[in-house]
CSV table of C-alpha atoms in Angstrom, one decimal:
chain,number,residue,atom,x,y,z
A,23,UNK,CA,13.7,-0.1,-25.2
A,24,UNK,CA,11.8,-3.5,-25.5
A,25,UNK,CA,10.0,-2.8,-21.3
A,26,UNK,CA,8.7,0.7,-22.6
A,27,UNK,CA,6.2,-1.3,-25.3
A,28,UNK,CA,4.4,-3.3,-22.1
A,29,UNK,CA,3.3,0.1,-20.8
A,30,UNK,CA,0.4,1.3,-21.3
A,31,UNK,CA,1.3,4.8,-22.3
A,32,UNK,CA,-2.6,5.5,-22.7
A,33,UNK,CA,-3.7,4.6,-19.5
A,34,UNK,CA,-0.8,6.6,-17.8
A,35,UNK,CA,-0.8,9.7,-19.6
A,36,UNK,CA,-5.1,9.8,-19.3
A,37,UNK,CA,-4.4,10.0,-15.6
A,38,UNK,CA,-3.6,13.1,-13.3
A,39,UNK,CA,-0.1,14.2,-14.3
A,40,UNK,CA,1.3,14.1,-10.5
A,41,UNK,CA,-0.8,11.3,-9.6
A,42,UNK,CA,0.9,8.5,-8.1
A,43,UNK,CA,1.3,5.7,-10.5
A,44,UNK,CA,2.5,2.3,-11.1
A,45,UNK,CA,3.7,2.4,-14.6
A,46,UNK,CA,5.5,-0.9,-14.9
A,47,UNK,CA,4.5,-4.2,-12.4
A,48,UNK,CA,7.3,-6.6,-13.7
A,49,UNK,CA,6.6,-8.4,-10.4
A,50,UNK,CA,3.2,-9.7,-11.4
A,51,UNK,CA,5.0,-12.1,-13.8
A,52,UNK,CA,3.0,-11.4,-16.6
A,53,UNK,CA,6.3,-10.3,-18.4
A,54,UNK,CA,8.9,-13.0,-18.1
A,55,UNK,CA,12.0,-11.1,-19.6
A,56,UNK,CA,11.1,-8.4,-16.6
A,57,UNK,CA,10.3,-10.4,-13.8
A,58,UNK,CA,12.8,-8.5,-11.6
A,59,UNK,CA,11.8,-4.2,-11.9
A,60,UNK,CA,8.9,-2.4,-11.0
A,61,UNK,CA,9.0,1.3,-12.2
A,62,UNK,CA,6.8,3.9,-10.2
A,63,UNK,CA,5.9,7.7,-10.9
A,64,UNK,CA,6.3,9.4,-7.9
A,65,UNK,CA,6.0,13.3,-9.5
A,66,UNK,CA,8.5,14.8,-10.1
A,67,UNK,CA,10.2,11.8,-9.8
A,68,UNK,CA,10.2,8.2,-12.1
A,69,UNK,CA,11.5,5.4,-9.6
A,70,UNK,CA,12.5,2.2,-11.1
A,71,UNK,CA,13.1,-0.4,-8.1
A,72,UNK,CA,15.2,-3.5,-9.2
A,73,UNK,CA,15.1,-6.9,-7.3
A,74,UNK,CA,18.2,-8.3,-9.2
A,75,UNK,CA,21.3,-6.5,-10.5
A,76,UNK,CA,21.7,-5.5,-14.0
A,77,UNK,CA,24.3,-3.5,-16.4
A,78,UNK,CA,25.1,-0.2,-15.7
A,79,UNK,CA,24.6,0.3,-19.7
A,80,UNK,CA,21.2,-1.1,-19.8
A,81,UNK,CA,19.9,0.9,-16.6
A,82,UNK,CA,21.0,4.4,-18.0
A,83,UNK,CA,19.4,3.1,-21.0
A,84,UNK,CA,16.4,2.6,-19.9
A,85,UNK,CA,16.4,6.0,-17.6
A,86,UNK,CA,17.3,8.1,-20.9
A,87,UNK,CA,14.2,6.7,-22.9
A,88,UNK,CA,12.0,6.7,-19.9
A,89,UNK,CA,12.7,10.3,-19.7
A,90,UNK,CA,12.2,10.6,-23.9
A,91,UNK,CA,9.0,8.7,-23.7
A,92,UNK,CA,7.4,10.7,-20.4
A,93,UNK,CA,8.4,14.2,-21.4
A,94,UNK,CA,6.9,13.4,-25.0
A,95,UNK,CA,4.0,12.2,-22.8
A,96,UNK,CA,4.0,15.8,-21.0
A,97,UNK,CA,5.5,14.8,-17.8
A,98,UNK,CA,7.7,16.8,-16.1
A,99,UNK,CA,10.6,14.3,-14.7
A,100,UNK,CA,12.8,16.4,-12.5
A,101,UNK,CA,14.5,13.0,-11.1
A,102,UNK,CA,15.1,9.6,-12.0
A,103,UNK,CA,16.3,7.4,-9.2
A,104,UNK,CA,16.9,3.7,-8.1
A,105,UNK,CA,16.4,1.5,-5.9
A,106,UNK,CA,18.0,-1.5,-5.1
A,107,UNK,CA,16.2,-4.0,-3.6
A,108,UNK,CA,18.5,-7.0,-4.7
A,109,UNK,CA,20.9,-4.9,-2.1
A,110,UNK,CA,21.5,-5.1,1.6
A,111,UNK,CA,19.0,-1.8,2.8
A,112,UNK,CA,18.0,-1.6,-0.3
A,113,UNK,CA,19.8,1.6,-1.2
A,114,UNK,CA,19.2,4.5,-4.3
A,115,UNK,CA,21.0,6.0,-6.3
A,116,UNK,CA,20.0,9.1,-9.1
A,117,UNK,CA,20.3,8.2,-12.5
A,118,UNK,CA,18.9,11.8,-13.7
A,119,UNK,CA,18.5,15.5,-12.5
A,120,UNK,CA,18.2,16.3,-8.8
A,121,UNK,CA,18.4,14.1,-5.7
A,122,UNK,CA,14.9,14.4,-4.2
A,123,UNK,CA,14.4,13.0,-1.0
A,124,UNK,CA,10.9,14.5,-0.3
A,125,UNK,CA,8.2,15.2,-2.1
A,126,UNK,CA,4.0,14.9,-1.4
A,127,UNK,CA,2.3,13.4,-4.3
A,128,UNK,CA,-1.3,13.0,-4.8
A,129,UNK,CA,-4.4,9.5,-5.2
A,130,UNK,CA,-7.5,10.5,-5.4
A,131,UNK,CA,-7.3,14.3,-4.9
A,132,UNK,CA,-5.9,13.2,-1.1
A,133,UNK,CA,-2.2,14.3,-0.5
A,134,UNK,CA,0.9,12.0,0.6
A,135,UNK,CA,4.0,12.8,2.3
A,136,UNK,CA,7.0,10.5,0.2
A,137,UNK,CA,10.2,9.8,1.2
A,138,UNK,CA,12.7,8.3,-1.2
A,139,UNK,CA,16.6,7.1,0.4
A,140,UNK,CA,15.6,6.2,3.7
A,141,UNK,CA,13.5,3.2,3.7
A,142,UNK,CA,13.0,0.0,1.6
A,143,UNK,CA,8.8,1.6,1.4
A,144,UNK,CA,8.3,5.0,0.6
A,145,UNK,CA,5.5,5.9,2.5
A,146,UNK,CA,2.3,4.4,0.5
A,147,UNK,CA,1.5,1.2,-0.9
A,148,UNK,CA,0.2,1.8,-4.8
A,149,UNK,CA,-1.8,-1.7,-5.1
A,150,UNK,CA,-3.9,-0.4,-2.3
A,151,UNK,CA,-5.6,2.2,-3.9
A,152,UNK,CA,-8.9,0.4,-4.7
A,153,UNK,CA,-9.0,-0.5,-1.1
A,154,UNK,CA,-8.5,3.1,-0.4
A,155,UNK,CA,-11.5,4.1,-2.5
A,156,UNK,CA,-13.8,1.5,-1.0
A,157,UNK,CA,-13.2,2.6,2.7
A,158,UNK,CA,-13.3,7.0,1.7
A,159,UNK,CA,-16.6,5.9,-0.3
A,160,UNK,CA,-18.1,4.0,2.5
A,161,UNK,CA,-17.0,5.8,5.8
A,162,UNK,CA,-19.3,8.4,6.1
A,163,UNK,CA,-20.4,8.9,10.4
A,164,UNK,CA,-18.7,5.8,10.7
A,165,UNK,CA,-16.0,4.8,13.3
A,166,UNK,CA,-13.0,3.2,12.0
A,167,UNK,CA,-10.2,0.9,13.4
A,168,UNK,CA,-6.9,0.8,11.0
A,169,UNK,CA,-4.6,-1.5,12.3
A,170,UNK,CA,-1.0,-1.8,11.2
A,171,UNK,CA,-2.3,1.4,9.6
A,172,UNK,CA,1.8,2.4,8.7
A,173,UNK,CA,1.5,6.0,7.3
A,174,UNK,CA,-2.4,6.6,7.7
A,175,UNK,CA,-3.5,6.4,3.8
A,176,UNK,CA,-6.7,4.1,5.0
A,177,UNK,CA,-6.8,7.2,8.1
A,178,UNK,CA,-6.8,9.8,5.5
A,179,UNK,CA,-9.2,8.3,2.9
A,180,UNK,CA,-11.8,7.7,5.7
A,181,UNK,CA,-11.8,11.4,7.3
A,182,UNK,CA,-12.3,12.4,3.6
A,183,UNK,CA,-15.1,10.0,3.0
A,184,UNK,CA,-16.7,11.9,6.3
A,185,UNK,CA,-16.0,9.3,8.8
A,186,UNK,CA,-16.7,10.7,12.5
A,187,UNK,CA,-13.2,8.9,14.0
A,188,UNK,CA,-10.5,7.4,13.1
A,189,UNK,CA,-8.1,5.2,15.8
A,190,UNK,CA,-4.7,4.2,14.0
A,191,UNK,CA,-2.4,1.7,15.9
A,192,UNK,CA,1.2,0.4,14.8
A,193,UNK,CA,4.1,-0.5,16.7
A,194,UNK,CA,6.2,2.4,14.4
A,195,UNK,CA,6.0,5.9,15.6
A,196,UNK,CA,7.8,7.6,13.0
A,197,UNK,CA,5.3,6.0,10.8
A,198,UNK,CA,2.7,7.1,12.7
A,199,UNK,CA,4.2,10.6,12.8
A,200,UNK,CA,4.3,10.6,8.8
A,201,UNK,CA,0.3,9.6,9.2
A,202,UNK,CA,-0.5,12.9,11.0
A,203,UNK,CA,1.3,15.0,8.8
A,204,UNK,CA,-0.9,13.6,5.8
A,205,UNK,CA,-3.4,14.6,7.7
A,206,UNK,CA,-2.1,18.0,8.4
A,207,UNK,CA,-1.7,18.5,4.5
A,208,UNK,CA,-4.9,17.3,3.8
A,209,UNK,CA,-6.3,20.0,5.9
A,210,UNK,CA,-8.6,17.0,8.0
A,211,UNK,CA,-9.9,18.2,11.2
A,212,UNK,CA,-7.3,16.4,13.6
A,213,UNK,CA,-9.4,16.0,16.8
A,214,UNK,CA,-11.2,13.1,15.0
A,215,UNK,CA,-8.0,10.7,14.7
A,216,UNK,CA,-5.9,9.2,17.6
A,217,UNK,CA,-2.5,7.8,17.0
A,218,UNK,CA,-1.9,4.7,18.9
A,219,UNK,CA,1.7,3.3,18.9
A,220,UNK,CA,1.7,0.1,20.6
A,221,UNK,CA,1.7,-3.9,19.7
A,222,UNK,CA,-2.0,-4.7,18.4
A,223,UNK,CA,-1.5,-8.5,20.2
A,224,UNK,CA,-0.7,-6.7,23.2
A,225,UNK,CA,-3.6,-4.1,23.2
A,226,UNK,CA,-6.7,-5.5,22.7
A,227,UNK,CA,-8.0,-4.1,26.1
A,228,UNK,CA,-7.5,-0.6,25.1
A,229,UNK,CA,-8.2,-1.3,21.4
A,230,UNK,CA,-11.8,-2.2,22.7
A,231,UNK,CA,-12.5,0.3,25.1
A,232,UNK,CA,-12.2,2.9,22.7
A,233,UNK,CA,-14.6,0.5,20.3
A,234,UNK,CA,-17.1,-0.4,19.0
A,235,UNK,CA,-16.0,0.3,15.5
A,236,UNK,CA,-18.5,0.4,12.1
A,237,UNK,CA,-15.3,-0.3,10.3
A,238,UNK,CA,-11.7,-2.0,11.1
A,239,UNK,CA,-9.3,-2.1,8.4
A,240,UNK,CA,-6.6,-5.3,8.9
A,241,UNK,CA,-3.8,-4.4,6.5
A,242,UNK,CA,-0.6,-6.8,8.2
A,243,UNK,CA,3.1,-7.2,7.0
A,244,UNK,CA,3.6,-10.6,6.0
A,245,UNK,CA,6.6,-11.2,8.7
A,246,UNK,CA,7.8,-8.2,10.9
A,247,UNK,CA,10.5,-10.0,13.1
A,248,UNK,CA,9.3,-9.8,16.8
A,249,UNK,CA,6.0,-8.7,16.0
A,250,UNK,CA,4.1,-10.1,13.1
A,251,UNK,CA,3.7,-14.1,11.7
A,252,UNK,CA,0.8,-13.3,9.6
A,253,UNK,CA,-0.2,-16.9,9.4
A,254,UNK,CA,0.3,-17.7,12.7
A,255,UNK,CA,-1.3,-14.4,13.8
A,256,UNK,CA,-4.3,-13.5,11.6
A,257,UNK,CA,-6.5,-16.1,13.0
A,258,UNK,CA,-5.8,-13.9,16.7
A,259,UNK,CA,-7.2,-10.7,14.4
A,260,UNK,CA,-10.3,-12.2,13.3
A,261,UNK,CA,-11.5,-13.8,16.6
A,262,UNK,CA,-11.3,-10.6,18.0
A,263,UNK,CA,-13.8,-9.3,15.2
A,264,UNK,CA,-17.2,-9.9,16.8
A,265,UNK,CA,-16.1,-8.3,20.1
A,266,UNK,CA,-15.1,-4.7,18.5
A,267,UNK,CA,-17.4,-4.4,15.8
A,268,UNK,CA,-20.9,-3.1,16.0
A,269,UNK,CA,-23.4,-5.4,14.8
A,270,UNK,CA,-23.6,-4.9,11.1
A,271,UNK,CA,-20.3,-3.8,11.0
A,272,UNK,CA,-17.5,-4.2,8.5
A,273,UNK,CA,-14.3,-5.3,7.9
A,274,UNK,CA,-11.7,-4.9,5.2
A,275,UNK,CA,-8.7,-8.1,5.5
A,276,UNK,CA,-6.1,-7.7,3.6
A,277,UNK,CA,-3.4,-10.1,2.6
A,278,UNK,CA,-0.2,-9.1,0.8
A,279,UNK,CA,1.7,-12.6,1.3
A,280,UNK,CA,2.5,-14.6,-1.9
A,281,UNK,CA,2.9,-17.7,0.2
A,282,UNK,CA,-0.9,-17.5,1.2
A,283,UNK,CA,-3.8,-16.8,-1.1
A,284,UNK,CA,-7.8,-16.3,-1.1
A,285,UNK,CA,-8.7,-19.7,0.3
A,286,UNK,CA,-6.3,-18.9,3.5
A,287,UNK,CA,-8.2,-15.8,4.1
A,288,UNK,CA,-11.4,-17.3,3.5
A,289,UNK,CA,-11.0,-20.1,5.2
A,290,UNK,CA,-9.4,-19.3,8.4
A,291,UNK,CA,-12.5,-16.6,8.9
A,292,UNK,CA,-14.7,-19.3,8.5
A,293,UNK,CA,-13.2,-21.2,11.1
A,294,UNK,CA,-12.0,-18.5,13.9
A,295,UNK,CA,-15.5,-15.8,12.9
A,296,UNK,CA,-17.9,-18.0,11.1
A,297,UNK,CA,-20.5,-15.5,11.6
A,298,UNK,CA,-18.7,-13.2,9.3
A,299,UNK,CA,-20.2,-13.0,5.8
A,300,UNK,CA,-17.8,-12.0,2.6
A,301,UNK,CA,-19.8,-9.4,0.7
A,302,UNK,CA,-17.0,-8.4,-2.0
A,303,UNK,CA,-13.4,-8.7,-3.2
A,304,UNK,CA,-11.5,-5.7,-4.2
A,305,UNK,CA,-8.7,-6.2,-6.4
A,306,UNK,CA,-5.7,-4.1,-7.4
A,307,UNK,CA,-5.7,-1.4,-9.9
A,308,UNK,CA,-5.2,-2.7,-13.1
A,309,UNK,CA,-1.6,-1.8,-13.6
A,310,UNK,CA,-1.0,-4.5,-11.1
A,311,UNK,CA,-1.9,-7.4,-12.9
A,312,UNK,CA,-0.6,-10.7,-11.2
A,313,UNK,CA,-0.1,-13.9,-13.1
A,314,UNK,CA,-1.6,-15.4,-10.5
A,315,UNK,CA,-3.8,-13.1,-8.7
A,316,UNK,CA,-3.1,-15.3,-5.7
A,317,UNK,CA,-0.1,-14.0,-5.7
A,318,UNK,CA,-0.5,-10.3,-5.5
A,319,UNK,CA,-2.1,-8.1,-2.9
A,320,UNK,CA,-5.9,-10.0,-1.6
A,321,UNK,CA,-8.3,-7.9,-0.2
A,322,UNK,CA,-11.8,-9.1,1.1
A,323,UNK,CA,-14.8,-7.0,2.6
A,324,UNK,CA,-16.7,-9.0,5.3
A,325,UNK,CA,-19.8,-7.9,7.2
A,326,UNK,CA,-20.8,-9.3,10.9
């Protein structure tokens, strides 16, 4: 099929055969005929996600040569599954082999619990990963802050870059609960996180007596009914910068809205923490090229 030519078959098979992958970002808009499908490797299992319906014929289709080209590629694709997220819950259905539900899949040698069937997000956020890196390679003795921290892959990657503690707050338990058995798998030394499952705009006493922090990670959902309004509510985050970080300190924002791009980031830190100094922008991996990178996931490092 035509979609299997846009992936780069090099750069995936070169890579860790059960490392999690993004093998096709239609949603960067770079390919117009395939503006509507992502297609993720989740070993064992190939997940094509769909944001518009299509034939039955040309989804089986693609399923049997995705399974041709992978195996050829020396994968081994015990499932292929998807999800719809053109549907009401976003439900999934198998196109091939065994209904997997659970699996733990691997980034960066660091383990991660995935669940597929449940939820619209699957437990880890692939464009991330570069953000991931940056933290694990610069936490070392540091204390680090992960807000909206969902499952705990910024928690994990900083206890395996050495960091000394780790405080993870979000309003979802189960998520939370997910985090600490990524933990548990990754054989981290447990006493050095704490699991805080509250509303960040309703906790910043607590959130800064257990500060100051060398590091605080602000990853928010774009809109989270009754909780979140990023553009109304990121301002509140970085105000609050100055008062939990340690002098020197840094601070990874991250933006994921395609309504709001580099300029709002920079911008409203230069008006609510204009002490704040932006020291470097981390992208997303490469498979996630965005037509306009404004659009896509925006990540930028700032140091008080």
């Amino acid at each position: 099929m035509k979609i299997l030519e846009n992936i780069n078959w090099q750069q995936v098979s070169s890579q860790q055969e059960n490392e999690l992958q993004r093998l096709f970002h239609g949603r960067g808009f770079c390919f117009p005929e395939y503006t509507f499908i992502n297609i993720d490797w989740l070993s064992p299992v190939v997940l094509i996600i769909l944001y518009k319906e299509v034939e039955s014929d040309w989804l089986q289709e693609l399923s049997e040569a995705l399974l041709k080209k992978m195996t050829g590629n020396g994968f081994c694709v015990k499932s292929i599954q998807v999800q719809f997220r053109c549907r009401d819950f976003a439900p999934t259905e198998v196109l091939f082999g065994e209904c997997i539900t659970d699996l733990t899949a691997t980034e960066n040698e660091l383990k991660y619990k995935i669940n597929l069937g449940k939820n619209q997000n699957y437990g880890i956020f692939l464009d991330m990963k570069n953000g991931r890196s940056w933290l694990q390679g610069n936490s070392r003795g540091k204390r680090v802050l992960n807000l909206f921290s969902y499952t705990c892959a910024f928690s994990n990657a900083a206890i395996a870059g050495g960091a000394e503690q780790v405080i993870n707050l979000d309003m979802s338990k189960s998520a939370l609960a997910v985090g600490r058995d990524n933990h548990r798998i990754n054989g981290h030394e447990l006493d050095k996180v704490k699991y805080l499952g509250h509303d960040l705009f309703k906790s910043w006493g607590k959130i800064k007596r257990l500060g100051p922090y060398d590091i605080i990670i602000a990853d928010p959902p774009s809109l989270q009914k009754g909780s979140v309004n990023i553009k109304r509510d990121y301002p509140k985050i970085m105000r609050r910068l100055p008062e939990l970080l340690n002098p020197g300190g840094l601070a990874l924002l991250c933006l994921n809205s395609p309504d709001l791009d580099f300029q709002f980031l920079s911008e409203t830190l230069k008006h609510e923490c204009p002490q704040a100094k932006i020291i470097k922008k981390i992208t997303p991996p490469d498979e996630f090229k965005n037509i306009n990178p404004d659009h896509g996931l925006k990540c930028l490092v700032i140091e008080l």
